[in-house]
PDB file of C-alpha atoms in Angstrom:
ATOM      1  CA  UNK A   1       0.000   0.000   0.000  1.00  0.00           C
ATOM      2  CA  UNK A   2       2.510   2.404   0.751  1.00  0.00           C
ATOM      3  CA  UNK A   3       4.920   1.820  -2.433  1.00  0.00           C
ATOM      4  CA  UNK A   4       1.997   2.289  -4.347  1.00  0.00           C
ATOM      5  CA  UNK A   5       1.188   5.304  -2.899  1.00  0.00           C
ATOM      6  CA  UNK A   6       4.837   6.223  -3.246  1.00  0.00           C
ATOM      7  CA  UNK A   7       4.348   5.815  -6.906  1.00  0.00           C
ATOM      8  CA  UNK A   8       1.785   7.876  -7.439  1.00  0.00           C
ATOM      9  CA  UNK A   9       2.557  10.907  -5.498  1.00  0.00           C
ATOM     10  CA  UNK A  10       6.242  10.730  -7.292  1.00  0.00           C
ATOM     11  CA  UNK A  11       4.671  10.065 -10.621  1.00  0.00           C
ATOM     12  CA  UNK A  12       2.299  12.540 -10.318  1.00  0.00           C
ATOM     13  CA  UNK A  13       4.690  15.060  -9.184  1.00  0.00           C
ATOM     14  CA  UNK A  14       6.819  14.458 -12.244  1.00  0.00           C
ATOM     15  CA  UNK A  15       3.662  14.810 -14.596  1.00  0.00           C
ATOM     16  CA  UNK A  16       3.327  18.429 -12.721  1.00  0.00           C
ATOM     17  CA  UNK A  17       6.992  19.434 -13.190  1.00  0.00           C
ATOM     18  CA  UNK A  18       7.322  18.047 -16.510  1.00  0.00           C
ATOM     19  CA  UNK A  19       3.808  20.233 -17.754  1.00  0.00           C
ATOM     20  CA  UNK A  20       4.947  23.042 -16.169  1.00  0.00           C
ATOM     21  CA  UNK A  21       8.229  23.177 -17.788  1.00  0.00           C
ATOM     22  CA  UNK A  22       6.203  22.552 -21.542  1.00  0.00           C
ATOM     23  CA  UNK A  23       3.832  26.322 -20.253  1.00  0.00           C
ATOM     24  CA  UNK A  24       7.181  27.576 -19.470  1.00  0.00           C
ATOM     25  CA  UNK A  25       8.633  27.026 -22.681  1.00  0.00           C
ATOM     26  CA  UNK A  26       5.612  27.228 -25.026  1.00  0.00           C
ATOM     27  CA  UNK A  27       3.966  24.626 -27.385  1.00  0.00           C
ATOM     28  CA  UNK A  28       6.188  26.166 -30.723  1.00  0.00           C
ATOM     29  CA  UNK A  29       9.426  24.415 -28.917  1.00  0.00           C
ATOM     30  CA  UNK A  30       9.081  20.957 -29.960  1.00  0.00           C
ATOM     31  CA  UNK A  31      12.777  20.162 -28.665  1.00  0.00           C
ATOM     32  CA  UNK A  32      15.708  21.247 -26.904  1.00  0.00           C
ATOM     33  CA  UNK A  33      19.562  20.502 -27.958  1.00  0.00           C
ATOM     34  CA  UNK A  34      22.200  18.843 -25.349  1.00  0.00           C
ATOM     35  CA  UNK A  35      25.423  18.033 -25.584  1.00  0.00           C
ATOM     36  CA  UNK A  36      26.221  15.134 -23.883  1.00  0.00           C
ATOM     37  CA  UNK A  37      28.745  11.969 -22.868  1.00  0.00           C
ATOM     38  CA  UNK A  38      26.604   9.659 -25.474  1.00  0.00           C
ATOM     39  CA  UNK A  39      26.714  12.805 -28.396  1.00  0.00           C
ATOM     40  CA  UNK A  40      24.545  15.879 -29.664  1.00  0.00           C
ATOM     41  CA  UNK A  41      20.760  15.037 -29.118  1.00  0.00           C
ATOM     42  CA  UNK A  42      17.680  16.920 -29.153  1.00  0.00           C
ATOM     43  CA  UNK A  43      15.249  15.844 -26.840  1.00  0.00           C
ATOM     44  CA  UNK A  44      11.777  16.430 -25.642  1.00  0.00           C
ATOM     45  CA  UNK A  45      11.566  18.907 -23.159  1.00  0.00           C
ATOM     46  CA  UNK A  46       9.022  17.148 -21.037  1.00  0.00           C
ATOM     47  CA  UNK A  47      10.617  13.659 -21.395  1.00  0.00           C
ATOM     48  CA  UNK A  48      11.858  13.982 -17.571  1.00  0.00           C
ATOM     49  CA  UNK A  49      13.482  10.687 -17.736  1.00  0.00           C
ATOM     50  CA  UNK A  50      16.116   9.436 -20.775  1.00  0.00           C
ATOM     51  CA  UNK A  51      15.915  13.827 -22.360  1.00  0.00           C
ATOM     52  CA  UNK A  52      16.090  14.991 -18.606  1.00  0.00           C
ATOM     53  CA  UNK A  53      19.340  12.479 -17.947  1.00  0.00           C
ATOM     54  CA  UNK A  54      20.693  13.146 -21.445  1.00  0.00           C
ATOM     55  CA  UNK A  55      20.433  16.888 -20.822  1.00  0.00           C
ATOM     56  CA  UNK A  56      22.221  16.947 -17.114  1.00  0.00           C
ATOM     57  CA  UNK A  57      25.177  14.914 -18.599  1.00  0.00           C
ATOM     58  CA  UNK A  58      24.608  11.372 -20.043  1.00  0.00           C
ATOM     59  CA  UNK A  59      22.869   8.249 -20.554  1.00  0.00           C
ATOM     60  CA  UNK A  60      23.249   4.246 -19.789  1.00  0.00           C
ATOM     61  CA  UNK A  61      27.154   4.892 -19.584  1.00  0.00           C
ATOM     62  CA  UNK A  62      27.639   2.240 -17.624  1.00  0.00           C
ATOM     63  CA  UNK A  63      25.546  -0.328 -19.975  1.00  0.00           C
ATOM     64  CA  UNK A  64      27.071   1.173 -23.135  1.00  0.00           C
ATOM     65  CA  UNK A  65      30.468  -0.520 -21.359  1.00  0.00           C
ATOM     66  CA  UNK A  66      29.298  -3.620 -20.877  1.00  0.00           C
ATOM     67  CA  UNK A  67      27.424  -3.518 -24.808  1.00  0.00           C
ATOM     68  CA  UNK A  68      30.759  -2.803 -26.156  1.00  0.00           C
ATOM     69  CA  UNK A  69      32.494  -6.078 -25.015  1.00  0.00           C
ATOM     70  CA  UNK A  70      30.061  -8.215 -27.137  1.00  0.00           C
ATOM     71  CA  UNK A  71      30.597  -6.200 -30.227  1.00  0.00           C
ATOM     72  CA  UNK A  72      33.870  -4.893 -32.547  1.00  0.00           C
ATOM     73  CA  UNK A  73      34.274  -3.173 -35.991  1.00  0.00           C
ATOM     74  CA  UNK A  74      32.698  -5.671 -37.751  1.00  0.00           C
ATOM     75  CA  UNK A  75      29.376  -6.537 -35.856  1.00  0.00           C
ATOM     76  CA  UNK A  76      25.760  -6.219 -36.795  1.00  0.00           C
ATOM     77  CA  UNK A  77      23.227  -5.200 -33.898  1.00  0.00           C
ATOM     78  CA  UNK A  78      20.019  -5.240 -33.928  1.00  0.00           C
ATOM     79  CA  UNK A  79      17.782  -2.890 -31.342  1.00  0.00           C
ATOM     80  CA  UNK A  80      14.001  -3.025 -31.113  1.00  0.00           C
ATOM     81  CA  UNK A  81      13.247  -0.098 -29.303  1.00  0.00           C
ATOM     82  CA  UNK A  82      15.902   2.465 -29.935  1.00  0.00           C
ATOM     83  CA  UNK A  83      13.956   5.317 -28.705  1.00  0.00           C
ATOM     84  CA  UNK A  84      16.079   8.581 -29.817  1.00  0.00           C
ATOM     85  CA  UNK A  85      19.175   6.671 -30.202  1.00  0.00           C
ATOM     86  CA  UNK A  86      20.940   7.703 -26.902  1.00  0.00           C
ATOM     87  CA  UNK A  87      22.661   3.940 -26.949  1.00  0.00           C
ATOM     88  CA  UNK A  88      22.626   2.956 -30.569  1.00  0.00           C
ATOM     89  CA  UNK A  89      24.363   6.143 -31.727  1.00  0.00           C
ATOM     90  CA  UNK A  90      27.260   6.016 -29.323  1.00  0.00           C
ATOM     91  CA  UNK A  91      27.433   1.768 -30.422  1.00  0.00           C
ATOM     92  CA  UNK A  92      27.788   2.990 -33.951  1.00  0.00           C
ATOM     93  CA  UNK A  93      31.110   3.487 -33.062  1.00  0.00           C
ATOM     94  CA  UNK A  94      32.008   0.808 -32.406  1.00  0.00           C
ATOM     95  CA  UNK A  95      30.142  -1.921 -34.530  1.00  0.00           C
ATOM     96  CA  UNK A  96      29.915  -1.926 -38.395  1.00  0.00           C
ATOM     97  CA  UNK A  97      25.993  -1.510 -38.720  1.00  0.00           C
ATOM     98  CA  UNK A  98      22.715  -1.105 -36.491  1.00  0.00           C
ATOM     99  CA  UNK A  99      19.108  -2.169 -37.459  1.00  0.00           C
ATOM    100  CA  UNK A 100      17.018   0.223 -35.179  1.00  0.00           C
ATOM    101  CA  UNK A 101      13.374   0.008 -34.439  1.00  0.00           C
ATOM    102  CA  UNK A 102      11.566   2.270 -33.111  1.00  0.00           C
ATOM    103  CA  UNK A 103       7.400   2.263 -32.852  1.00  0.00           C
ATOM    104  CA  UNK A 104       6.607   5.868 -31.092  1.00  0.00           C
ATOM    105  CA  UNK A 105       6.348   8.459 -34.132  1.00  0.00           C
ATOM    106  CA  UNK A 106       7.526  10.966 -32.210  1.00  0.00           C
ATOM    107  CA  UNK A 107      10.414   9.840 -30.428  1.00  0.00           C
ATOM    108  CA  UNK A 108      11.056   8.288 -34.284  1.00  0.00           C
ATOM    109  CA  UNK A 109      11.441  11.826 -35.502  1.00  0.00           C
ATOM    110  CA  UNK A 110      13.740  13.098 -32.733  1.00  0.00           C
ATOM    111  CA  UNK A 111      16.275  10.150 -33.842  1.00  0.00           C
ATOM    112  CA  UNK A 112      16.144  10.986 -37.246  1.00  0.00           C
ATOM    113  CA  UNK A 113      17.277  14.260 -36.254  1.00  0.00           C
ATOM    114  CA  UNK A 114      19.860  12.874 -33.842  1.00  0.00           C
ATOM    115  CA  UNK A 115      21.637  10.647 -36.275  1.00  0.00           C
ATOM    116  CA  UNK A 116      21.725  14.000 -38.565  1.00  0.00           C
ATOM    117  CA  UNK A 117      22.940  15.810 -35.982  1.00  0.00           C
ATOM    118  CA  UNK A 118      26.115  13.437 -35.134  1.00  0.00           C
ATOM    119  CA  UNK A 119      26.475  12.096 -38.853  1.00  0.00           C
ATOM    120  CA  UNK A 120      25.692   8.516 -38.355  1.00  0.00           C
ATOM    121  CA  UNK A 121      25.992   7.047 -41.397  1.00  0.00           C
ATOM    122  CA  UNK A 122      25.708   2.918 -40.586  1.00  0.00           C
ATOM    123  CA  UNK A 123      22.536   3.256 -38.474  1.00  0.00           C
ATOM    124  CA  UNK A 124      19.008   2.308 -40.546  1.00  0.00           C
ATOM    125  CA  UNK A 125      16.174   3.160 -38.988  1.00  0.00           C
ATOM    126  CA  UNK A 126      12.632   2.051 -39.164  1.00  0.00           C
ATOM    127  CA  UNK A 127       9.429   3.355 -37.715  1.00  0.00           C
ATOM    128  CA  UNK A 128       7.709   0.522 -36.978  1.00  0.00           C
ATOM    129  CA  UNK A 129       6.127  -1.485 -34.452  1.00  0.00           C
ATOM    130  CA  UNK A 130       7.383  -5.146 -33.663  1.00  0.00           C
ATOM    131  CA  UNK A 131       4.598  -7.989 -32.967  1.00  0.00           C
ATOM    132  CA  UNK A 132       3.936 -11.784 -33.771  1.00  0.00           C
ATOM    133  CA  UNK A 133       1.913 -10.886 -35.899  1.00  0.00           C
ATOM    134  CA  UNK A 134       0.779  -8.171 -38.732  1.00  0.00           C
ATOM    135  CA  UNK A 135      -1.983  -6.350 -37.072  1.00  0.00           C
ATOM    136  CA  UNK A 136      -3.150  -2.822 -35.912  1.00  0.00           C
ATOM    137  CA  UNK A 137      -1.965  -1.973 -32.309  1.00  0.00           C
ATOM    138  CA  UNK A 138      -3.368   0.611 -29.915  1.00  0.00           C
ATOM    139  CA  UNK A 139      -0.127   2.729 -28.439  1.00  0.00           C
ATOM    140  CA  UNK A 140      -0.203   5.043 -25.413  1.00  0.00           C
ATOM    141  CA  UNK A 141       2.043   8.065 -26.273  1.00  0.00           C
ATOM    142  CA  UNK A 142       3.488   8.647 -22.640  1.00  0.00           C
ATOM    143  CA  UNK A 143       4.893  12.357 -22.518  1.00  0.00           C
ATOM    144  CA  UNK A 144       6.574  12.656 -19.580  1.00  0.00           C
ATOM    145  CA  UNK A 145       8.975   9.423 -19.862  1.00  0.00           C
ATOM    146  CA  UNK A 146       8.469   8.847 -23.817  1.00  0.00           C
ATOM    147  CA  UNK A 147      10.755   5.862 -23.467  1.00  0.00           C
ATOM    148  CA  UNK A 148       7.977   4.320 -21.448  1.00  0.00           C
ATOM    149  CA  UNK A 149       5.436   4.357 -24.227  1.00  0.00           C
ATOM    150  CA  UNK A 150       4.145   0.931 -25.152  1.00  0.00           C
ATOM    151  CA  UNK A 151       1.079  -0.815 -26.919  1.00  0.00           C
ATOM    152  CA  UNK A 152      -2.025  -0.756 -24.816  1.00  0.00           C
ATOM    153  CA  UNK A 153      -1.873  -2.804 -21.673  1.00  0.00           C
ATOM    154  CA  UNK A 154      -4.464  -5.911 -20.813  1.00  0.00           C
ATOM    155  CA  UNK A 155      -4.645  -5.034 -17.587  1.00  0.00           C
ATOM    156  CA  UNK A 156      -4.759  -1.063 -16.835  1.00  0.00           C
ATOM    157  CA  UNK A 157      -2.229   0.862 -14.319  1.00  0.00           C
ATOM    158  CA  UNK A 158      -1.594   3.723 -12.944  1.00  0.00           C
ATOM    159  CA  UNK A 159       1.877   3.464 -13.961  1.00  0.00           C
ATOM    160  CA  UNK A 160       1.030   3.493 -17.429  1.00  0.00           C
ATOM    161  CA  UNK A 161      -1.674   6.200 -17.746  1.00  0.00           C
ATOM    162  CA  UNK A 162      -0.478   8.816 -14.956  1.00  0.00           C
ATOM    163  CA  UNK A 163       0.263  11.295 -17.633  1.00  0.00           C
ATOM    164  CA  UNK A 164      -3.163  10.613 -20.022  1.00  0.00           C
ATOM    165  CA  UNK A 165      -1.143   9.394 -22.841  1.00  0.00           C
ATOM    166  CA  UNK A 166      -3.133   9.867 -25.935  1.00  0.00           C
ATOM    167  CA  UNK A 167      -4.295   6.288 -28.207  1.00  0.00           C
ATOM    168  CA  UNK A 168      -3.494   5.718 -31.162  1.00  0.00           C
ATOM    169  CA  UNK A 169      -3.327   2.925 -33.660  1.00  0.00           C
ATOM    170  CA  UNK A 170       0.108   1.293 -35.357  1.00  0.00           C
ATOM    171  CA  UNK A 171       0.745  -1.210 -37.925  1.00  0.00           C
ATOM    172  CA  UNK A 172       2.838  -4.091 -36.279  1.00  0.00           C
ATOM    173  CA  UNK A 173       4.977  -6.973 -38.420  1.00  0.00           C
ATOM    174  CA  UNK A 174       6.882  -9.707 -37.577  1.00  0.00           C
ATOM    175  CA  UNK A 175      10.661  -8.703 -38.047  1.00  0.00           C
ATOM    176  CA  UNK A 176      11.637 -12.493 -39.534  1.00  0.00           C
ATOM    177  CA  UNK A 177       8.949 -11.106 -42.230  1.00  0.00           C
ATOM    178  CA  UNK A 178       9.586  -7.266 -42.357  1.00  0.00           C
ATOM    179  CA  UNK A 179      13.657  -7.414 -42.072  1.00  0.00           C
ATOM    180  CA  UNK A 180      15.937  -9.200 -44.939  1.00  0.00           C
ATOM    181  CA  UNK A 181      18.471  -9.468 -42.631  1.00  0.00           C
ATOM    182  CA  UNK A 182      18.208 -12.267 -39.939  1.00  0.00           C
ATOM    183  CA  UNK A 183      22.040 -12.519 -38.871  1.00  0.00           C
ATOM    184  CA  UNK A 184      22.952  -9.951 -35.678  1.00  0.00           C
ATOM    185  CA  UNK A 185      25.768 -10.371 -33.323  1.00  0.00           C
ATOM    186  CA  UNK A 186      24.219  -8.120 -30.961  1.00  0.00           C
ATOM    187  CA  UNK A 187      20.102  -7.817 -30.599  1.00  0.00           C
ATOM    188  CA  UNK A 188      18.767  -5.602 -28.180  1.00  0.00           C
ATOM    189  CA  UNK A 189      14.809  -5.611 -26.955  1.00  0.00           C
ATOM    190  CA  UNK A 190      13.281  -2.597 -24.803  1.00  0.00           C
ATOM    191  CA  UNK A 191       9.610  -2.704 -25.590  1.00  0.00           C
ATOM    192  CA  UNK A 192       8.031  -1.781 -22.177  1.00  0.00           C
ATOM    193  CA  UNK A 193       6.336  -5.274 -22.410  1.00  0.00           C
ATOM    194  CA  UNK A 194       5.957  -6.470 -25.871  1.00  0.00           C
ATOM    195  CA  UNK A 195       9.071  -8.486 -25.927  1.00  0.00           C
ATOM    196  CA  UNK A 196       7.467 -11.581 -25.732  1.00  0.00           C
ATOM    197  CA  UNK A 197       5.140 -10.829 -28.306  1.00  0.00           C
ATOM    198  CA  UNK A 198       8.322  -9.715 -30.820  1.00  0.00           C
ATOM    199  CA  UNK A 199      10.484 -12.304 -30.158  1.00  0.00           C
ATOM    200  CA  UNK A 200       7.641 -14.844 -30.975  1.00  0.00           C
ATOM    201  CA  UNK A 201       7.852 -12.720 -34.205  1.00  0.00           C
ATOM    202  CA  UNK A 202      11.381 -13.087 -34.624  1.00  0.00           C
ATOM    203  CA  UNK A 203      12.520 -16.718 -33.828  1.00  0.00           C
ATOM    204  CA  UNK A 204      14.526 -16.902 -36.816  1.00  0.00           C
ATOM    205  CA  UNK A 205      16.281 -13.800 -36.227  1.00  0.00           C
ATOM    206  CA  UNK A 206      17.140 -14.981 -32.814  1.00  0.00           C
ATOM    207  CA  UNK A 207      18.211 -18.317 -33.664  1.00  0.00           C
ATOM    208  CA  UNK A 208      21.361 -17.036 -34.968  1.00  0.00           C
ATOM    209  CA  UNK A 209      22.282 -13.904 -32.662  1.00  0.00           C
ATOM    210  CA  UNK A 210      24.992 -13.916 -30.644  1.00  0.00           C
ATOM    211  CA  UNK A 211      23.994 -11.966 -27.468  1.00  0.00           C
ATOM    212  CA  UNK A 212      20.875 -11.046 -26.696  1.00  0.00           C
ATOM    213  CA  UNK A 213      19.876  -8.312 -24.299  1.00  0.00           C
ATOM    214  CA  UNK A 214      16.236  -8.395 -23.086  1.00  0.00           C
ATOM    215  CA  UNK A 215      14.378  -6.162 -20.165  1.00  0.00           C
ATOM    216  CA  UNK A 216      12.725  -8.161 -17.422  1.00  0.00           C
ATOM    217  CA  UNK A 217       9.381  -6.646 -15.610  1.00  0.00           C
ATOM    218  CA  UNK A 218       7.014  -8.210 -13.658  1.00  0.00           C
ATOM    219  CA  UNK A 219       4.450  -5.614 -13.817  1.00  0.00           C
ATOM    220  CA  UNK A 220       5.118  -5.630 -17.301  1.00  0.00           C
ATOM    221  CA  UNK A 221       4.308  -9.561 -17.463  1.00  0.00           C
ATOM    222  CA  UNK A 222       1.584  -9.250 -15.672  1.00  0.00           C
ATOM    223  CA  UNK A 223       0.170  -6.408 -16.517  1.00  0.00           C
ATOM    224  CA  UNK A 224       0.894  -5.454 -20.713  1.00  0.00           C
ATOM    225  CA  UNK A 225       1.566  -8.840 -21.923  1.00  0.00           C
ATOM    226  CA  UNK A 226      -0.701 -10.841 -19.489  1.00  0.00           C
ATOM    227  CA  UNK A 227       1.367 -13.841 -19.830  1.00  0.00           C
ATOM    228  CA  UNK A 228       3.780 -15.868 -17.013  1.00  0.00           C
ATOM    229  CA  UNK A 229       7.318 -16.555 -17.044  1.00  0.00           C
ATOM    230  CA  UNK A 230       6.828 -19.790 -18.912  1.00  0.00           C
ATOM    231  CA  UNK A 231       5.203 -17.909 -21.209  1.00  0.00           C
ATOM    232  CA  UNK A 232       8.034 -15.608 -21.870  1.00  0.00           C
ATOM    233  CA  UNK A 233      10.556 -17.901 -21.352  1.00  0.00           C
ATOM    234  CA  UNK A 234       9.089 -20.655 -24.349  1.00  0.00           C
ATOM    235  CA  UNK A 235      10.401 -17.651 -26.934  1.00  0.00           C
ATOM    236  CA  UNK A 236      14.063 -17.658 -25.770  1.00  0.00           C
ATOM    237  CA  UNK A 237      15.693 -19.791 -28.440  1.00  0.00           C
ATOM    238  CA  UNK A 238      17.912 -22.888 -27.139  1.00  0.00           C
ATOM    239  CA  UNK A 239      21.653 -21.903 -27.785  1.00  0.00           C
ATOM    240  CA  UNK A 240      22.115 -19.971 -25.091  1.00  0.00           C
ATOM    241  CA  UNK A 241      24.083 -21.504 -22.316  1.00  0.00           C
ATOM    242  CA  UNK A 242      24.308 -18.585 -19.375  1.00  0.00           C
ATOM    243  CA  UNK A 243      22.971 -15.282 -18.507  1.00  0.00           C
ATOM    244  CA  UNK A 244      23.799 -12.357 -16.446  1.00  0.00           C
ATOM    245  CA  UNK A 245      21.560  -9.649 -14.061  1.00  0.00           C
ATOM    246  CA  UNK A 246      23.619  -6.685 -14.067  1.00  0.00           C
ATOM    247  CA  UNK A 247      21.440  -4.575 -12.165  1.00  0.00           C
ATOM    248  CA  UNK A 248      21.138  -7.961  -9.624  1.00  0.00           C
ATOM    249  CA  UNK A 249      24.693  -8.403  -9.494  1.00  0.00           C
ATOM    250  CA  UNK A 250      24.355 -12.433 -10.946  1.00  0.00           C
ATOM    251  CA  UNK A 251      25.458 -14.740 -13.173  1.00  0.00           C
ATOM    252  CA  UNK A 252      23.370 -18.230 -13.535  1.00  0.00           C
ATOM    253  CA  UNK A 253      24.111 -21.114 -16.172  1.00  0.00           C
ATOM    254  CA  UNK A 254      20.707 -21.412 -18.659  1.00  0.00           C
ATOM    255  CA  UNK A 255      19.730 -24.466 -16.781  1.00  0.00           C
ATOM    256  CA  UNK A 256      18.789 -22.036 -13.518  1.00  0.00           C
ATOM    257  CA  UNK A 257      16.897 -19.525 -15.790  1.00  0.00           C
ATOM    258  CA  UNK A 258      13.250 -20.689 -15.055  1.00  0.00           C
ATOM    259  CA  UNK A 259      13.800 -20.928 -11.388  1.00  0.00           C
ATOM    260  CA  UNK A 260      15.415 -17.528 -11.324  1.00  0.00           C
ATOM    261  CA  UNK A 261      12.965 -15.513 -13.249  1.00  0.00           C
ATOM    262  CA  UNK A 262      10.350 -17.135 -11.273  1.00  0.00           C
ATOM    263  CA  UNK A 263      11.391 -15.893  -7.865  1.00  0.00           C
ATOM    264  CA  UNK A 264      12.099 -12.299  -9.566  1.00  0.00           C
ATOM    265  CA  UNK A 265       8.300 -12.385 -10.845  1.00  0.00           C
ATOM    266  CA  UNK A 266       7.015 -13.545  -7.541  1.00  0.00           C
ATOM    267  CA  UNK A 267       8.802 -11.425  -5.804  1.00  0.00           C
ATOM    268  CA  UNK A 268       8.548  -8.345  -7.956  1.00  0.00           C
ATOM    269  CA  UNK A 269      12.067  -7.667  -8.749  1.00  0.00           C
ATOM    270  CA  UNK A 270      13.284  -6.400 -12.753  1.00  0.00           C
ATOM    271  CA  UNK A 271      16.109  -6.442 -14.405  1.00  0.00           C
ATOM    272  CA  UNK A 272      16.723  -3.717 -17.633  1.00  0.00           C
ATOM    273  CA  UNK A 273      18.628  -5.871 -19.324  1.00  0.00           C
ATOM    274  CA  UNK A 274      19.100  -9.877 -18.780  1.00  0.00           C
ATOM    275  CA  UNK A 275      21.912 -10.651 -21.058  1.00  0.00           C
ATOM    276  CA  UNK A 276      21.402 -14.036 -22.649  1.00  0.00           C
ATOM    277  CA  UNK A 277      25.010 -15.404 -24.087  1.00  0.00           C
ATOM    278  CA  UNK A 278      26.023 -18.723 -26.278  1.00  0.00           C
ATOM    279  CA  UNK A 279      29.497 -18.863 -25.337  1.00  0.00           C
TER     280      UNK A 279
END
């Protein structure tokens, strides 16, 4: 009772802030410029999470280091979710090409101005939405963390609708369909709860990746996919052989990976990124 109450007085604080800063500025200023560790970016000025970090200094430093040790000069990557590129335009560096997805229109047309804006020339992007299937989606368009923006949950939350995110429909493909190319060393998934539902979409794709990077929410489980950890776990294709929990401090051979996922589901604990390897 009290962490949700926690929740909503902090989120509804930051809804406050971050509409009081869009009055401040007026409606003509669709986005602000920031120099920062991970390059030049313009940025929503109510986004007060990824824009607000980006424009007091940097973002995901410390998981761009641990990217770059499963990639070099000559490695593919794949990310589904890419937001406005504060991680995949820093990786360009340092990999030969990047696939990047990205369903919100919006945040889709900051990143096109962000790879102008550091002349990226080996990033392709596409504005699309990433399913199991090719269907029409409803979308919330959360303003005041855009990065949280994700199809319409199953079961509603005040976590997902504190800022009255408008609806609106998106075409959604299967990526082993809608991409030619199915070979990544790298594949990153941020989808605020649709990863199970793209990576059912993309079996062949993962089949023959390398690394794969995947976020890991309960409430996201529960709540926007409406599906267990079997569930998400009968997607993960077979060649992997360990994983690690940053943000848990662990490393587990595959073999533990339904027992630990279950007790972080039960017990309500996420990880940003589980990083699934084959070697």
């Amino acid at each position: 009772m009290l962490r949700a109450f926690y929740w909503r007085l902090n989120l509804g604080f930051k809804k406050i802030k971050s509409k009081r800063l869009r009055k401040k500025l007026g409606n003509n200023i669709k986005a602000i410029i920031t120099n920062s560790e991970n390059g030049l970016f313009a940025v929503d000025p109510e986004d007060l999470e990824v824009g607000q970090k980006l424009r007091s200094g940097g973002f995901g430093i410390e998981e761009l280091e641990r990217l770059k040790k499963f990639i070099n000069n000559k490695s593919k990557v794949l990310i589904v979710g890419t937001h406005i590129g504060s991680l995949a335009i820093p990786l360009s560096k340092h990999c030969k090409e990047i696939t990047a997805i990205e369903a919100n229109p919006n945040t889709f047309e900051l990143l096109e101005i962000n790879l102008q804006l550091n002349n990226i020339e080996n990033i392709t992007p596409h504005n699309i939405f990433a399913n199991d299937s090719h269907e029409k989606v409803e979308f919330l368009l959360n303003t005041v963390n855009s990065g949280g923006s994700k199809r319409k949950p199953k079961k509603s939350n005040f976590l997902y609708d504190y800022d009255n995110p408008e609806v609106i429909e998106l075409e959604s493909h299967r990526l082993d369909d809608y991409l030619p190319e199915h070979d990544y060393d790298l594949i990153l998934l941020d989808i605020e709860g649709s990863e199970y539902f793209a990576m059912k979409g993309m079996k062949d794709i993962l089949s023959n990746c390398k690394t794969l990077v995947v976020e890991f929410l309960p409430h996201h489980l529960k709540n926007v996919a409406d599906i267990d950890v079997e569930t998400f776990l009968s997607v993960l294709p077979g060649h992997f052989t360990k994983f690690e929990l940053p943000d848990n401090k662990q490393e587990h051979s595959i073999s533990e990976v339904k027992t630990v996922l279950q007790k972080m589901y039960e017990s309500n604990i996420g990880e940003d990124g589980i990083i699934f390897t084959s070697n």
